[in-house]
Amino acid sequence: MGFRQRFGRRVLKIMGWRIAEENPMQDTRCIVLGVPHTSVVDFVVAWAYGASSGITLNIMIKKEFFFWPLGWLLRKMGAIPVDRGKGSNVALSSIKALNQSETMYLAIAPEGTRKKTAHWKMGFLTIARACNVPVYLGYFNYGCKTVGHGPRFAVSDNPKEDMRKIQAHYASMNLKGRHKDCFSCGDVEPQSLENTVL
């Protein structure tokens, strides 16, 4: 085990987090969802989880945060600067980055905001289809301070149905965000994907 993995595990331990018992990701190019996203602390937990698992989670962050010395540190942690201004297309930037990489774990918060919303952004499904990569259903559970990834989800040609299944899976997990009142899976019937072959 290298320094990065040991350091990642140390960070999680100091923060009081543990990694769920699960199988490693099978793919070297994929999207990893981070749910629920209610705090900037999620970024630190996600980074430490990735590091302790021996991978780098690449997270798209507003380019405005990439000033010295924070920008250097964010790049070292796997963050990718992205222009979210008028006329920019984050999905196209993500597709380009994934297609140009042999190994990339693109971490995305599908809620698209730290505020409570039932309408999750469907951009990650567009990216997954365009790059022909699977989606891993990553999660943070502040209720028991457990972080991990759930099942591997292969997207279909029906993004609305894919989103319904994904939100239903997360609803079945009873997750707690750092800010408990800021998380919603929408109006879906909870249904786990754990035993589904995808």
Short mmCIF file of C-alpha atoms in Angstrom, two decimals:
data_model
loop_
_atom_site.label_atom_id
_atom_site.label_comp_id
_atom_site.label_asym_id
_atom_site.label_seq_id
_atom_site.Cartn_x
_atom_site.Cartn_y
_atom_site.Cartn_z
CA MET A 1 0.00 0.00 0.00
CA GLY A 2 1.44 3.36 -1.07
CA PHE A 3 1.63 6.66 0.78
CA ARG A 4 -1.46 8.05 -0.97
CA GLN A 5 -3.63 5.12 0.14
CA ARG A 6 -2.33 5.26 3.70
CA PHE A 7 -2.90 9.00 3.81
CA GLY A 8 -6.44 8.67 2.45
CA ARG A 9 -7.29 6.08 5.09
CA ARG A 10 -5.75 8.26 7.77
CA VAL A 11 -7.88 11.24 6.70
CA LEU A 12 -11.05 9.13 6.84
CA LYS A 13 -10.12 7.79 10.25
CA ILE A 14 -9.43 11.25 11.64
CA MET A 15 -12.81 12.43 10.30
CA GLY A 16 -14.52 9.39 11.85
CA TRP A 17 -15.47 7.75 8.53
CA ARG A 18 -15.20 4.13 7.43
CA ILE A 19 -15.35 2.48 4.01
CA ALA A 20 -18.22 0.09 3.35
CA GLU A 21 -17.30 -3.52 2.63
CA GLU A 22 -17.65 -3.94 -1.13
CA ASN A 23 -15.95 -5.09 -4.30
CA PRO A 24 -13.56 -2.74 -6.13
CA MET A 25 -14.77 -1.02 -9.29
CA GLN A 26 -14.32 -3.23 -12.35
CA ASP A 27 -13.70 -0.40 -14.82
CA THR A 28 -10.87 2.07 -15.36
CA ARG A 29 -13.13 4.58 -17.15
CA CYS A 30 -16.45 5.34 -15.49
CA ILE A 31 -18.64 7.87 -13.74
CA VAL A 32 -18.94 7.72 -9.96
CA LEU A 33 -21.94 9.47 -8.43
CA GLY A 34 -21.65 11.24 -5.09
CA VAL A 35 -24.99 11.23 -3.25
CA PRO A 36 -26.20 13.03 -1.22
CA HIS A 37 -24.31 16.24 -1.93
CA THR A 38 -25.20 18.75 0.79
CA SER A 39 -21.81 20.17 1.84
CA VAL A 40 -18.35 21.08 0.53
CA VAL A 41 -17.04 18.55 3.08
CA ASP A 42 -18.29 15.87 0.66
CA PHE A 43 -15.33 16.73 -1.61
CA VAL A 44 -12.81 15.89 1.14
CA VAL A 45 -14.59 12.63 2.02
CA ALA A 46 -14.77 11.66 -1.67
CA TRP A 47 -11.08 12.40 -2.23
CA ALA A 48 -10.03 10.42 0.85
CA TYR A 49 -12.26 7.51 -0.20
CA GLY A 50 -10.75 7.45 -3.69
CA ALA A 51 -7.19 7.73 -2.37
CA SER A 52 -7.72 4.98 0.19
CA SER A 53 -9.13 2.76 -2.59
CA GLY A 54 -6.10 3.38 -4.80
CA ILE A 55 -7.88 5.55 -7.36
CA THR A 56 -8.14 9.26 -8.16
CA LEU A 57 -11.67 10.63 -8.33
CA ASN A 58 -11.69 13.44 -10.89
CA ILE A 59 -14.13 16.17 -9.93
CA MET A 60 -15.17 19.08 -12.14
CA ILE A 61 -14.84 22.33 -10.17
CA LYS A 62 -15.47 25.93 -11.20
CA LYS A 63 -12.34 27.42 -12.75
CA GLU A 64 -12.64 30.41 -10.40
CA PHE A 65 -11.33 28.20 -7.55
CA PHE A 66 -8.06 27.50 -9.38
CA PHE A 67 -6.01 30.38 -8.02
CA TRP A 68 -2.61 30.00 -6.33
CA PRO A 69 -2.04 28.02 -4.13
CA LEU A 70 -5.51 26.42 -4.01
CA GLY A 71 -5.49 25.62 -7.73
CA TRP A 72 -2.26 23.63 -7.42
CA LEU A 73 -3.68 21.63 -4.51
CA LEU A 74 -7.00 20.97 -6.30
CA ARG A 75 -5.18 19.67 -9.39
CA LYS A 76 -3.07 17.38 -7.20
CA MET A 77 -6.31 16.03 -5.71
CA GLY A 78 -7.72 15.26 -9.17
CA ALA A 79 -9.94 18.29 -9.66
CA ILE A 80 -10.48 19.52 -13.21
CA PRO A 81 -11.22 23.23 -13.85
CA VAL A 82 -14.39 23.85 -15.80
CA ASP A 83 -16.00 27.01 -17.15
CA ARG A 84 -19.60 27.13 -15.97
CA GLY A 85 -20.22 30.56 -17.43
CA LYS A 86 -22.76 31.50 -20.05
CA GLY A 87 -22.32 29.56 -23.27
CA SER A 88 -20.14 26.85 -21.73
CA ASN A 89 -21.06 23.17 -21.83
CA VAL A 90 -19.84 21.12 -18.86
CA ALA A 91 -21.13 17.88 -20.39
CA LEU A 92 -19.08 18.37 -23.56
CA SER A 93 -15.99 19.19 -21.50
CA SER A 94 -16.52 16.02 -19.47
CA ILE A 95 -17.04 13.88 -22.58
CA LYS A 96 -13.82 15.23 -24.08
CA ALA A 97 -11.87 14.57 -20.87
CA LEU A 98 -13.20 11.00 -20.55
CA ASN A 99 -12.60 10.13 -24.21
CA GLN A 100 -9.00 11.38 -24.00
CA SER A 101 -8.21 9.33 -20.88
CA GLU A 102 -7.25 5.68 -20.54
CA THR A 103 -8.06 5.81 -16.83
CA MET A 104 -10.60 8.21 -15.36
CA TYR A 105 -13.07 8.02 -12.49
CA LEU A 106 -15.25 11.06 -13.12
CA ALA A 107 -17.07 11.97 -9.89
CA ILE A 108 -20.37 13.81 -10.32
CA ALA A 109 -23.01 15.04 -7.88
CA PRO A 110 -26.24 14.43 -9.85
CA GLU A 111 -28.24 16.80 -7.66
CA GLY A 112 -26.23 19.64 -9.17
CA THR A 113 -26.58 21.74 -6.01
CA ARG A 114 -26.09 21.51 -2.26
CA LYS A 115 -29.66 22.76 -1.78
CA LYS A 116 -32.62 20.40 -1.60
CA THR A 117 -33.91 19.40 -5.02
CA ALA A 118 -35.98 16.53 -6.36
CA HIS A 119 -34.92 17.26 -9.95
CA TRP A 120 -31.48 15.76 -10.46
CA LYS A 121 -29.37 16.79 -13.46
CA MET A 122 -29.30 14.23 -16.28
CA GLY A 123 -25.94 15.32 -17.69
CA PHE A 124 -24.09 12.34 -16.23
CA LEU A 125 -26.36 9.99 -18.21
CA THR A 126 -25.56 11.90 -21.40
CA ILE A 127 -21.84 11.65 -20.64
CA ALA A 128 -22.03 7.92 -19.85
CA ARG A 129 -23.88 7.16 -23.11
CA ALA A 130 -21.57 9.32 -25.22
CA CYS A 131 -18.43 7.71 -23.76
CA ASN A 132 -19.88 4.20 -23.42
CA VAL A 133 -18.94 3.98 -19.73
CA PRO A 134 -20.86 2.64 -16.72
CA VAL A 135 -22.06 4.60 -13.70
CA TYR A 136 -21.19 3.53 -10.16
CA LEU A 137 -23.66 4.62 -7.50
CA GLY A 138 -21.34 6.17 -4.93
CA TYR A 139 -22.67 7.46 -1.64
CA PHE A 140 -21.93 9.29 1.61
CA ASN A 141 -23.96 8.39 4.68
CA TYR A 142 -23.43 10.95 7.40
CA GLY A 143 -25.85 9.03 9.61
CA CYS A 144 -23.27 6.30 10.21
CA LYS A 145 -20.27 8.01 8.53
CA THR A 146 -19.91 5.34 5.86
CA VAL A 147 -18.69 6.02 2.32
CA GLY A 148 -18.63 3.64 -0.62
CA HIS A 149 -20.06 2.74 -3.98
CA GLY A 150 -23.08 0.62 -4.74
CA PRO A 151 -23.92 -1.27 -7.91
CA ARG A 152 -22.50 -0.74 -11.38
CA PHE A 153 -25.22 0.77 -13.56
CA ALA A 154 -25.18 0.45 -17.36
CA VAL A 155 -27.15 3.30 -18.90
CA SER A 156 -29.87 2.65 -21.49
CA ASP A 157 -31.43 4.72 -24.26
CA ASN A 158 -34.13 5.85 -21.83
CA PRO A 159 -32.54 8.48 -19.54
CA LYS A 160 -35.78 9.27 -17.70
CA GLU A 161 -36.23 5.62 -16.73
CA ASP A 162 -32.54 5.34 -15.82
CA MET A 163 -32.88 8.36 -13.54
CA ARG A 164 -35.98 6.92 -11.92
CA LYS A 165 -34.17 3.65 -11.16
CA ILE A 166 -31.14 5.47 -9.78
CA GLN A 167 -33.18 7.78 -7.56
CA ALA A 168 -35.28 4.80 -6.39
CA HIS A 169 -32.10 2.96 -5.45
CA TYR A 170 -30.79 5.88 -3.42
CA ALA A 171 -34.20 6.30 -1.79
CA SER A 172 -33.99 2.67 -0.62
CA MET A 173 -30.69 3.38 1.18
CA ASN A 174 -32.07 5.91 3.70
CA LEU A 175 -28.97 8.07 3.36
CA LYS A 176 -28.33 11.10 5.53
CA GLY A 177 -26.49 14.12 4.19
CA ARG A 178 -24.33 16.41 6.32
CA HIS A 179 -27.26 18.82 6.17
CA LYS A 180 -30.15 16.39 6.61
CA ASP A 181 -32.88 18.69 5.30
CA CYS A 182 -31.07 19.31 2.00
CA PHE A 183 -31.48 15.86 0.42
CA SER A 184 -34.33 14.47 -1.67
CA CYS A 185 -34.61 11.57 -4.11
CA GLY A 186 -37.82 12.94 -5.52
CA ASP A 187 -41.20 11.26 -5.68
CA VAL A 188 -40.07 7.68 -6.32
CA GLU A 189 -40.85 4.30 -4.80
CA PRO A 190 -37.70 3.04 -3.00
CA GLN A 191 -36.25 0.05 -4.86
CA SER A 192 -32.72 -1.31 -4.48
CA LEU A 193 -30.63 -2.24 -7.52
CA GLU A 194 -28.22 -4.36 -5.45
CA ASN A 195 -29.61 -7.67 -6.71
CA THR A 196 -30.18 -6.50 -10.28
CA VAL A 197 -27.82 -7.59 -13.05
CA LEU A 198 -26.87 -4.45 -14.96
#
